Coordinates of C-alpha atoms (C1' of nucleotides) in Angstrom, one line a residue:
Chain A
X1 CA 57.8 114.9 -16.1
X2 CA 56.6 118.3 -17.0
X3 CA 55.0 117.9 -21.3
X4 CA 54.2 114.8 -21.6
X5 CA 52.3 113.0 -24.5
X6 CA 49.6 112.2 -22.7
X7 CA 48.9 109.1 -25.2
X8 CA 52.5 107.7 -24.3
X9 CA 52.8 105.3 -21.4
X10 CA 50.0 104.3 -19.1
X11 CA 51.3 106.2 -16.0
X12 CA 48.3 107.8 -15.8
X13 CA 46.5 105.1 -13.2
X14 CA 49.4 106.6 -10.5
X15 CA 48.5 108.3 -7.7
X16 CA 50.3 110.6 -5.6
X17 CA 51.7 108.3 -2.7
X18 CA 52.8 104.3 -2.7
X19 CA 52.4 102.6 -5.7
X20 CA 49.2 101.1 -7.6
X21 CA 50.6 98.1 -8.4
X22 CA 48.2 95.8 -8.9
X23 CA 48.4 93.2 -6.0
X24 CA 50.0 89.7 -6.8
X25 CA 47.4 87.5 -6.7
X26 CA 47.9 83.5 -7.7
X27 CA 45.9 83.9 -11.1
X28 CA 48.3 86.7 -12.0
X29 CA 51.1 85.0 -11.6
X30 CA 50.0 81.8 -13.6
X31 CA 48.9 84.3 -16.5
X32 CA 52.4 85.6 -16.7
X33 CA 53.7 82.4 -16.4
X34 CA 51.7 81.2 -19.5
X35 CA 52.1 84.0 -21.4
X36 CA 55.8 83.7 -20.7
X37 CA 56.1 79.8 -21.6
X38 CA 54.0 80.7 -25.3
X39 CA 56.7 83.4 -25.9
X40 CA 59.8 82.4 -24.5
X41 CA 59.5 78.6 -24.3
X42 CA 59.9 76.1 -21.3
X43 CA 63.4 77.7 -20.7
X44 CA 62.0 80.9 -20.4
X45 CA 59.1 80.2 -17.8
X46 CA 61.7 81.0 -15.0
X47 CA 60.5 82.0 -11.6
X48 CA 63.0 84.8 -12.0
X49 CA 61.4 86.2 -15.6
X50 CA 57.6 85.8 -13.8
X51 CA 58.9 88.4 -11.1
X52 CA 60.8 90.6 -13.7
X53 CA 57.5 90.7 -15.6
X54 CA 55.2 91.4 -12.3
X55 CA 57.7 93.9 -11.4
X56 CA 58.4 92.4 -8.0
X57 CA 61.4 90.1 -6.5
X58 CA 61.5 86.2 -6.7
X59 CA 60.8 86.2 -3.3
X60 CA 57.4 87.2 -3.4
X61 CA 56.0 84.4 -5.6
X62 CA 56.5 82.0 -2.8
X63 CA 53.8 83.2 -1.3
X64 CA 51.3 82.1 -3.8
X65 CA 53.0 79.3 -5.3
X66 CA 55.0 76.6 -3.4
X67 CA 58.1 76.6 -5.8
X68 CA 58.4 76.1 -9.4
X69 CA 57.2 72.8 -10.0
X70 CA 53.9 73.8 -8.8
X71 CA 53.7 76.6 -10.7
X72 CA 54.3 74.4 -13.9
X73 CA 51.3 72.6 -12.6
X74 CA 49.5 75.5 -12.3
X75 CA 50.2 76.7 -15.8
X76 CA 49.9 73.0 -17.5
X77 CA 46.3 73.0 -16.1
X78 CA 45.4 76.3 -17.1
X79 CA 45.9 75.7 -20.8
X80 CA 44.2 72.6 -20.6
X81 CA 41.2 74.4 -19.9
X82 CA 41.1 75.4 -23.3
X83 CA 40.6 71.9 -24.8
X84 CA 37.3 71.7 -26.3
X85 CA 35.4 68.6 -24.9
X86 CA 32.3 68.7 -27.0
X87 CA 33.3 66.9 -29.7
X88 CA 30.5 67.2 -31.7
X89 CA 27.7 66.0 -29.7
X90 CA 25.9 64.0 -32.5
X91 CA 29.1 62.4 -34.2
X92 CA 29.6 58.7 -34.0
X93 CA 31.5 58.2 -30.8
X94 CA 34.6 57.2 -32.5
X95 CA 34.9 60.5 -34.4
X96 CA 34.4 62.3 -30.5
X97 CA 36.7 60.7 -29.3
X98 CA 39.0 62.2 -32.3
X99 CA 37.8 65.3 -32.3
X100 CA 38.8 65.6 -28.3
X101 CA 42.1 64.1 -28.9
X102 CA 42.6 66.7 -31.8
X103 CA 42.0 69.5 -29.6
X104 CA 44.0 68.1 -27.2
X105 CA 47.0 67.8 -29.0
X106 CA 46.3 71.5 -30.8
X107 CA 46.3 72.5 -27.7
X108 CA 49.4 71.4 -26.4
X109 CA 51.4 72.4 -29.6
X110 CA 49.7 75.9 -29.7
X111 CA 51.9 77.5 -27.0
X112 CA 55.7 76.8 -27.1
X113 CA 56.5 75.1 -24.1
X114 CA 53.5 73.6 -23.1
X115 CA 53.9 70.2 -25.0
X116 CA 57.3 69.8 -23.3
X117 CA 55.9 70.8 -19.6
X118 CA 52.8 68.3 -20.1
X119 CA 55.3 65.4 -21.0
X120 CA 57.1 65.5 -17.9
X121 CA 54.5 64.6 -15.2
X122 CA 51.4 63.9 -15.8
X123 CA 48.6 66.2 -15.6
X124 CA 46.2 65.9 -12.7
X125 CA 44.5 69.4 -12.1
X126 CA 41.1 70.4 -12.3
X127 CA 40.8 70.7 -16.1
X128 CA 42.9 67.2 -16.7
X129 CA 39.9 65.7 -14.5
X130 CA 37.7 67.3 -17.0
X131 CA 39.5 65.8 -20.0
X132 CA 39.7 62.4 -18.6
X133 CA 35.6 62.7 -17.6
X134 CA 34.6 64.0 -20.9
X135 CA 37.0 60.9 -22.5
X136 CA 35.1 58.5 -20.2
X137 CA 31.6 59.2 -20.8
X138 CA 32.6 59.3 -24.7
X139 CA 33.8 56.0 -24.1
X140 CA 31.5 54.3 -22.7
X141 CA 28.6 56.1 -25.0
X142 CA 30.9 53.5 -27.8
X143 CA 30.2 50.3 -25.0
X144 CA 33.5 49.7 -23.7
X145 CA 33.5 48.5 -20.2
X146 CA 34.4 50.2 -17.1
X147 CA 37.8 48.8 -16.8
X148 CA 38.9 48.5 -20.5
X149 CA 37.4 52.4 -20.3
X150 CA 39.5 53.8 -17.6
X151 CA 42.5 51.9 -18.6
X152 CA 42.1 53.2 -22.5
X153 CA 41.8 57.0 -20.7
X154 CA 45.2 56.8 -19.3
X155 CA 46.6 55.0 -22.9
X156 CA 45.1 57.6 -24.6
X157 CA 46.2 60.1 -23.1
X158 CA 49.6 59.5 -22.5
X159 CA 50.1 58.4 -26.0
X160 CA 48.6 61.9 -27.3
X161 CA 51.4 64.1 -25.2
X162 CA 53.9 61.7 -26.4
X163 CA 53.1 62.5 -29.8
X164 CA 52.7 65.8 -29.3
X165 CA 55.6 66.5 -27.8
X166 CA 57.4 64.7 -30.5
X167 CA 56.1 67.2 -32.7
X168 CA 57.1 70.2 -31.0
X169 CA 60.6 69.4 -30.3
X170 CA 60.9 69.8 -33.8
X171 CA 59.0 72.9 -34.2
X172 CA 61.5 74.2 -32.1
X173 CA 64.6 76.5 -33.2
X174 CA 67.0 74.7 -35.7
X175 CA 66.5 71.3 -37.3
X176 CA 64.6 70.8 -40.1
X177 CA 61.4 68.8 -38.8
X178 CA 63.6 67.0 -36.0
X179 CA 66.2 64.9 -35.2
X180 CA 64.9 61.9 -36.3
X181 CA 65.2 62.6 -39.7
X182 CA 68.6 63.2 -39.7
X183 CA 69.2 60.3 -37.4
X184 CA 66.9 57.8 -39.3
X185 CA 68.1 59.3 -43.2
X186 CA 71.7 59.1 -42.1
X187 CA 71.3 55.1 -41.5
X188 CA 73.6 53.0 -43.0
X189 CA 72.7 50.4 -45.0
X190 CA 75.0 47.8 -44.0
X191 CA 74.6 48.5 -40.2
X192 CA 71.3 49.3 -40.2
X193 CA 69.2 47.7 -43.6
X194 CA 65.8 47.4 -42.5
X195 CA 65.7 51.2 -41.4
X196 CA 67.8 52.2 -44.6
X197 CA 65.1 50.2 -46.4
X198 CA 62.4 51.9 -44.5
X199 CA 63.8 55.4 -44.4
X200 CA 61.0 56.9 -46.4
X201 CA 58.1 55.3 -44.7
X202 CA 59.7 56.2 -41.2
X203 CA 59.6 59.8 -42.6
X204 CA 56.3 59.7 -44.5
X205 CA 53.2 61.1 -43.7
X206 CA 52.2 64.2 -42.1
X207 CA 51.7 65.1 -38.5
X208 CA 48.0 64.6 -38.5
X209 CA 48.0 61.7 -40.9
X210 CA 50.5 59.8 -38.7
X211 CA 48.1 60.9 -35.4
X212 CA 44.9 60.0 -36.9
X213 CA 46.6 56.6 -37.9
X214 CA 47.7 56.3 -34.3
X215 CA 44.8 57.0 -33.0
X216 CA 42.6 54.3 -35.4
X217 CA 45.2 52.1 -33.8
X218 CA 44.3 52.7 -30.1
X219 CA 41.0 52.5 -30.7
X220 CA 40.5 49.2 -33.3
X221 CA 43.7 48.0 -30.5
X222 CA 40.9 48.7 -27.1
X223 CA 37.6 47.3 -28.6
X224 CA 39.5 43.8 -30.0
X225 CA 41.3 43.1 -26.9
X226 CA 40.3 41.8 -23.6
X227 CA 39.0 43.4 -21.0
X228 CA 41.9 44.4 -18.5
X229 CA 42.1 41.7 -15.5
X230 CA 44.0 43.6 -13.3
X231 CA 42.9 43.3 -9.8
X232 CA 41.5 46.5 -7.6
X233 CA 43.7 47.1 -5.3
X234 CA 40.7 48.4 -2.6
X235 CA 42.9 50.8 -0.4
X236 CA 40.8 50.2 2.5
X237 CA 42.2 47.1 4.1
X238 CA 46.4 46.7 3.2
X239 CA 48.3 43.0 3.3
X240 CA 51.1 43.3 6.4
Chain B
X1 CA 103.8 62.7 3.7
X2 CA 106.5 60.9 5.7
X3 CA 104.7 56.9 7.1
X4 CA 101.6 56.6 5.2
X5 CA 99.9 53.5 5.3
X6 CA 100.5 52.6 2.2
X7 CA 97.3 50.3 1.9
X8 CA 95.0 53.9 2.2
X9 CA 94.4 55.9 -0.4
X10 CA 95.6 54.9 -3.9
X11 CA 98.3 57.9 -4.8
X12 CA 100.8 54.7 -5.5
X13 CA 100.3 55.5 -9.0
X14 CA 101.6 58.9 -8.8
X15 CA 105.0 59.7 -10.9
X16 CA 107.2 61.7 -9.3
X17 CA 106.5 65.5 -11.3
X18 CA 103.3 66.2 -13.1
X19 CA 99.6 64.3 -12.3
X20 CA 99.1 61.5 -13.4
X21 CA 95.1 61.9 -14.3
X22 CA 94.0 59.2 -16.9
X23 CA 93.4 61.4 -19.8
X24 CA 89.8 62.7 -20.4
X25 CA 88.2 61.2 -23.3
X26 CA 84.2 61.4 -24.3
X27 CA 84.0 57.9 -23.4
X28 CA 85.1 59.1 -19.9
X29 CA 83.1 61.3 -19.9
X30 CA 80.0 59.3 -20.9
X31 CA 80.4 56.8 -18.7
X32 CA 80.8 59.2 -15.3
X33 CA 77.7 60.9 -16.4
X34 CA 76.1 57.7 -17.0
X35 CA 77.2 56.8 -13.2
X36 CA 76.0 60.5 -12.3
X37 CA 72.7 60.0 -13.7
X38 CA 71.7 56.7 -12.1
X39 CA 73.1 58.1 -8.4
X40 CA 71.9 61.4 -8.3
X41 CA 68.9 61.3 -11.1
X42 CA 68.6 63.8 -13.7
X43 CA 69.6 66.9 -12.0
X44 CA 72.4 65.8 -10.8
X45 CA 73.9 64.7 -13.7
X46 CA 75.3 68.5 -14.3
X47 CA 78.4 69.5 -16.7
X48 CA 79.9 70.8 -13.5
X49 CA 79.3 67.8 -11.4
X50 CA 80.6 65.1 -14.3
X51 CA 84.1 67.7 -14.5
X52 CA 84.4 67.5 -10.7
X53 CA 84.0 64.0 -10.6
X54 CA 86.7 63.7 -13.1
X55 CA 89.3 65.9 -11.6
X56 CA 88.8 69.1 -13.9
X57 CA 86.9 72.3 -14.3
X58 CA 83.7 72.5 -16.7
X59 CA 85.5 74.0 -19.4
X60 CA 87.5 70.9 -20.4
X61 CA 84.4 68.7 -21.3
X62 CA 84.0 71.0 -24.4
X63 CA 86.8 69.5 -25.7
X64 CA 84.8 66.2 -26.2
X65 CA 81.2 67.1 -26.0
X66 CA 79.0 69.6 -28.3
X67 CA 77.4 71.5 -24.9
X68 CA 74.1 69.6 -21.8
X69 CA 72.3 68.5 -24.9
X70 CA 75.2 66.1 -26.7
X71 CA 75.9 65.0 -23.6
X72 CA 72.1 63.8 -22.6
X73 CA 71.9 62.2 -25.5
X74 CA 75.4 60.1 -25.3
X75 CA 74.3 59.0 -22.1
X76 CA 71.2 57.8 -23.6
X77 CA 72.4 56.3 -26.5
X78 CA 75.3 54.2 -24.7
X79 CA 71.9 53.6 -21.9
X80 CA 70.1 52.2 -24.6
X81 CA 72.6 49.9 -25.4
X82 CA 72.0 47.1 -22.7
X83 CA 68.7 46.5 -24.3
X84 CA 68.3 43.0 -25.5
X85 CA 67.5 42.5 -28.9
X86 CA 67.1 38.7 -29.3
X87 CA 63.6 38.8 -27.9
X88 CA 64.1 34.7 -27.5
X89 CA 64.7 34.0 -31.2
X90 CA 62.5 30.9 -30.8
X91 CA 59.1 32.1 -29.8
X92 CA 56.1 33.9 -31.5
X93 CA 56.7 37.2 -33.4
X94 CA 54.2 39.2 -30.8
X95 CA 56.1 37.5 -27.7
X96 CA 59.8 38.7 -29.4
X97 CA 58.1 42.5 -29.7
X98 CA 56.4 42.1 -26.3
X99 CA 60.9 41.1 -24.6
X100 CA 62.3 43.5 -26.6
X101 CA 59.6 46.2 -25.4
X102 CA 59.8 44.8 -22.0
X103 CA 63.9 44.8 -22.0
X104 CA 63.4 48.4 -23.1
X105 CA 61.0 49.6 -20.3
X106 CA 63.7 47.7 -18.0
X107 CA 66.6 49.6 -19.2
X108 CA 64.7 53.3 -19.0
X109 CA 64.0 52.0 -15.6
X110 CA 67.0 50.8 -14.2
X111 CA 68.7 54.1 -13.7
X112 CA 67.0 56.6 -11.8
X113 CA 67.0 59.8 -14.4
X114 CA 66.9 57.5 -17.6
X115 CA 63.0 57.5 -18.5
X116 CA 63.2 61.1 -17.8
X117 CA 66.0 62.0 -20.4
X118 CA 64.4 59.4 -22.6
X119 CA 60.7 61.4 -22.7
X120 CA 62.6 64.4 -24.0
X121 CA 63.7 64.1 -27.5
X122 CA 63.5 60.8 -29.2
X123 CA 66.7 58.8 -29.0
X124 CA 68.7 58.5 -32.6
X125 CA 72.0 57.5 -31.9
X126 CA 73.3 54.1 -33.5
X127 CA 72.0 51.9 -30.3
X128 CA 68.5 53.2 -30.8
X129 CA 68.6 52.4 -34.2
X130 CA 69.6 48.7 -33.7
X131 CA 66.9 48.6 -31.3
X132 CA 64.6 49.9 -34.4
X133 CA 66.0 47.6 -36.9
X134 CA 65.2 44.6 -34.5
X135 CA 61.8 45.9 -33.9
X136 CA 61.6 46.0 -37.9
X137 CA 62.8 42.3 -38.0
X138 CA 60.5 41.4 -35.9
X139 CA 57.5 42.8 -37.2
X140 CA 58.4 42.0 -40.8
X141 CA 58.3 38.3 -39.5
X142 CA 54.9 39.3 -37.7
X143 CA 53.6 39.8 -41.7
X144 CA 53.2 43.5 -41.5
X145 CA 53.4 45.4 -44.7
X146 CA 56.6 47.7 -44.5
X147 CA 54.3 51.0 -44.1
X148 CA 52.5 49.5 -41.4
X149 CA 55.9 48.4 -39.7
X150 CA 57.6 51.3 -40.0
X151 CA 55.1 53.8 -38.4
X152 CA 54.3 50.8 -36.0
X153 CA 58.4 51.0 -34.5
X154 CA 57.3 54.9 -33.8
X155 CA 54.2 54.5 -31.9
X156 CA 55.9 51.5 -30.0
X157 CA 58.8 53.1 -29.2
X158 CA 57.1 56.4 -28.3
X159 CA 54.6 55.0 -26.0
X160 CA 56.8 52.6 -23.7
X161 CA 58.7 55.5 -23.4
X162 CA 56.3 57.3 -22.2
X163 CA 55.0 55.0 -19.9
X164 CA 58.4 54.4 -18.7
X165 CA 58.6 57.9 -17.5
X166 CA 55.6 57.9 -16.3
X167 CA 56.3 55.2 -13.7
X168 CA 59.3 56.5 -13.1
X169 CA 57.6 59.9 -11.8
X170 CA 56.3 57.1 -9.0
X171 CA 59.3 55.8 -8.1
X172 CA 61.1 59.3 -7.5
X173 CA 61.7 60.8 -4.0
X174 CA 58.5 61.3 -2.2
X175 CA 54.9 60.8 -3.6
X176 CA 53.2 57.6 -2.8
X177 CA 52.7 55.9 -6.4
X178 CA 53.0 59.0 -7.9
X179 CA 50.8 62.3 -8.1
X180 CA 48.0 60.4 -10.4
X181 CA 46.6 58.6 -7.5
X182 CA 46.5 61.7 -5.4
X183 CA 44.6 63.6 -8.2
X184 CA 42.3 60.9 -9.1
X185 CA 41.3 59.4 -5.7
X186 CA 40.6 63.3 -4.9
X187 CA 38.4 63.9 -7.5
X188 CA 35.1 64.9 -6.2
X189 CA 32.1 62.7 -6.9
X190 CA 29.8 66.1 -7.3
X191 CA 32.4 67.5 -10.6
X192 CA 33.6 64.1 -11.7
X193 CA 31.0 61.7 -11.6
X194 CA 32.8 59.4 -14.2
X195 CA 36.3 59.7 -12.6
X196 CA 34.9 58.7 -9.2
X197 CA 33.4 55.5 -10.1
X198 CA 36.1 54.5 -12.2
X199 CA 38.7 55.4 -9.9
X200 CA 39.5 51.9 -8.8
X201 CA 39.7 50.8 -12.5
X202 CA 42.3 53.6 -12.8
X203 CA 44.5 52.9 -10.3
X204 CA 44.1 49.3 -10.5
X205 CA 46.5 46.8 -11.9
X206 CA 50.4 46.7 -11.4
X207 CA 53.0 48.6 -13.7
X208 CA 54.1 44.9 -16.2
X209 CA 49.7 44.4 -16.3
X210 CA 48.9 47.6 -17.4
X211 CA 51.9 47.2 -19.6
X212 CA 51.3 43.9 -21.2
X213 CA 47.7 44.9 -21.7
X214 CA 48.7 48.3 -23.7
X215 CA 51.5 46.2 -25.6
X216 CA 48.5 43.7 -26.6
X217 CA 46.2 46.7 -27.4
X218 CA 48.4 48.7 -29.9
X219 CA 49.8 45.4 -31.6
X220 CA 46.0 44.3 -32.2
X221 CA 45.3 47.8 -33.1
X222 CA 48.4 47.7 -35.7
X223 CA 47.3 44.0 -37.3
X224 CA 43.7 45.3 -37.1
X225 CA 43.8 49.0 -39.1
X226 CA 44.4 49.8 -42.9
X227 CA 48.1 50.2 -44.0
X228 CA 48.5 53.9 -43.5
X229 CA 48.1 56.0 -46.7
X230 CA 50.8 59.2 -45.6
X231 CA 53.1 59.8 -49.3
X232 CA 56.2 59.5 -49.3
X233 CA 57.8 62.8 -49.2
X234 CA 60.7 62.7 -51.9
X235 CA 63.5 64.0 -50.3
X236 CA 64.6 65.3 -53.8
X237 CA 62.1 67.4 -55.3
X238 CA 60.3 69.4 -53.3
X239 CA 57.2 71.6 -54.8
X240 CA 57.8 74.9 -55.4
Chain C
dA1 C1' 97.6 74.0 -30.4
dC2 C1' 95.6 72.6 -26.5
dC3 C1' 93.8 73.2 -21.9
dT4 C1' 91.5 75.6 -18.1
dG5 C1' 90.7 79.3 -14.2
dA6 C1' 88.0 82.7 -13.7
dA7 C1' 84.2 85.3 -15.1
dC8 C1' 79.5 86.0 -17.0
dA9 C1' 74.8 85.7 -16.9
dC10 C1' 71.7 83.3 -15.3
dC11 C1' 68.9 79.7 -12.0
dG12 C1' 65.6 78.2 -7.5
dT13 C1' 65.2 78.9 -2.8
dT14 C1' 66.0 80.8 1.8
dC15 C1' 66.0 84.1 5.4
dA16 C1' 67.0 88.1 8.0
dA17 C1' 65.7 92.5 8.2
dG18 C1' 62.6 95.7 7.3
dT19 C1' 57.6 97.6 7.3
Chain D
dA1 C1' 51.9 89.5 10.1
dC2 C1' 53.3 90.2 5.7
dC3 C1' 56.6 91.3 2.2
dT4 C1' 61.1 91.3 0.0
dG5 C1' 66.4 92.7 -0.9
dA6 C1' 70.1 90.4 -0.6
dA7 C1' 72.5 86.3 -0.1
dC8 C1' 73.4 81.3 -1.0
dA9 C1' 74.4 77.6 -3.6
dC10 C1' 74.1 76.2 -7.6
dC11 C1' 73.7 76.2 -13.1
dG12 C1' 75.7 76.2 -18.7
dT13 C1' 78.8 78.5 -21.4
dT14 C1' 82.6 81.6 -22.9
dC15 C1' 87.1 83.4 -23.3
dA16 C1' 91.4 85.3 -22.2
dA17 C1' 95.4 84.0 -20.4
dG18 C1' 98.4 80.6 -19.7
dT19 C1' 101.3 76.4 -21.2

DNA sequence: ACCTGAACACCGTTCAAGT
DNA sequence: ACCTGAACACCGTTCAAGT
């Protein structure tokens, strides 16, 4: 320890004594883990690595986190903060509710395991409140009712991870642009002739061609079809 | 091993000298994970668990099956299989979509782990393609130009999956109609004005309404929106 | 050549023993 | 009271050593 380059390594915040380790705090750990899922993918989000990388024991997260579902909660939300909800204030309302969706899905596919993670439960933290508000009021700017409104949030959205973690399964290691296309372009024609006939329209089109398409589609599908009768269920009083 | 009942336990079949273990096979194989994954959900159907359940240690199964992955997506594929493809040959084109979409949701939720495997990666063994080349059939009948069809059998298949897992994130263990409800019915009026007042709307209506309205809103959205423009990518030049 | 026991490199989670 | 090393009960996968 005597001649050291004292531009080398960042020991210098030590003290003599214990060790300056910054405390383990909740928000620290959900950094990590982020930083952790972009770099090393859903896999590699363990509770294990997160530790490693804080330079403590597994142990120790469990007393900021309740186990690791929770902390994939934690995380899922925290990206989703990052999902701009202007969506250009003085755009028609259709083209909001685009530009929302678009950033949603960017989002999702901008960090490696994050489009997998939001697929499996759905998100219900802080920022997904957020999204689902700023998707309302958008909606009911265009005149949708309340019903047809909330019910479109949940279609939308759900629709959206789908897709988007279609896409990055096959951004993923191997397979050129996913498995579909080896699936669907290996079709036989006598087994399977419609999809043999149709192999190069289930292939066409780009990612955001095919989601803007999708998306028309929601929306022409919500304004020309009835408004939802599906009864409230109030939770006040409950049959016996 | 002197006076056994001889109506306990089944070792009647046993030869005298080696075992007498029905040879492993993928089917085998397949169809005790299959039996895994409904019983004990998605985590339980492990490699290890499927080779104890057949009598043999983890290694053998590599004799049949690629690695976890193959083996999801056998199980899926033979899953997907029960799905009924008539759709009641007699009725309107939008009905047959409507029972083959509804058979599907069915299947995914008729086993506890299905919708959950489902959601990650799309399914492209040989049942999911039948169930795509009825869905082509069917839509062909409905008068929808091949394009439109084509990406229309994506969207479809993509979102009842997705809504399959979704409700099947309800019906798990614990969590009284899942962890949406919890959020939602949390959020505070103060943050999320819009969420709060349509919080009945969003947790109103029963898992087959909410369905047949979504069905009804993305086939109306497909009849209603411009055949999609996406090129056909060539498979055999590509640009330099 | 085929099969597989044992080993390897990981997991999430718990808990007793430390401070 | 808080923190955590070590242990527990699992994983998927590999491979050498058997037949």
């Amino acid at each position: 320890m005597g001649a050291k380059n004292p531009f080398l390594g960042r020991e210098v915040v030590s003290r003599r004594g214990g060790p300056v380790k910054e405390p383990l705090s909740r928000n620290r750990i959900v950094d990590e883990a982020l930083r952790l899922l972009g770099e090393e993918g859903l896999e590699g989000m363990s509770l294990r690595r997160v530790a490693a990388a804080l330079e403590t024991g597994p142990a120790s997260l469990y007393a900021y986190v309740d186990d690791l579902g929770a902390l994939q909660a934690l995380v899922l939300d925290r990206a989703l903060g990052e999902v701009d909800l202007t969506g250009g204030r003085r755009r028609a309302w259709r083209e909001r509710v685009k530009a929302v969706l678009r950033s949603y899905v960017k989002v999702l596919l901008g960090k490696r395991g994050l489009a997998q993670l939001a697929i499996r439960g759905v998100a219900v933290g802080p920022n997904a409140l957020c999204i689902a508000e700023a998707l309302l009021e958008v909606l009911d700017a265009g005149g949708l009712d309340r019903a047809t409104a909330a019910w479109s949030v949940d279609l939308l959205t759900l629709y959206v991870t789908a897709i988007a973690a279609e896409q990055s399964s096959g951004h993923e290691p191997e397979n050129p642009e996913g498995p579909i296309a080896h699936g669907v372009s290996g079709a036989s024609a006598e087994l399977y002739p419609r999809v043999h006939a149709a192999r190069e329209d289930l292939l066409a089109g780009s990612g955001p061609e095919r989601f803007d398409w999708a998306i028309d589609v929601l929306l022409n599908g919500v304004l020309r079809s009835p408004r939802p009768r599906g009864r409230h269920r109030k939770p006040a009083k409950r049959p016996p």
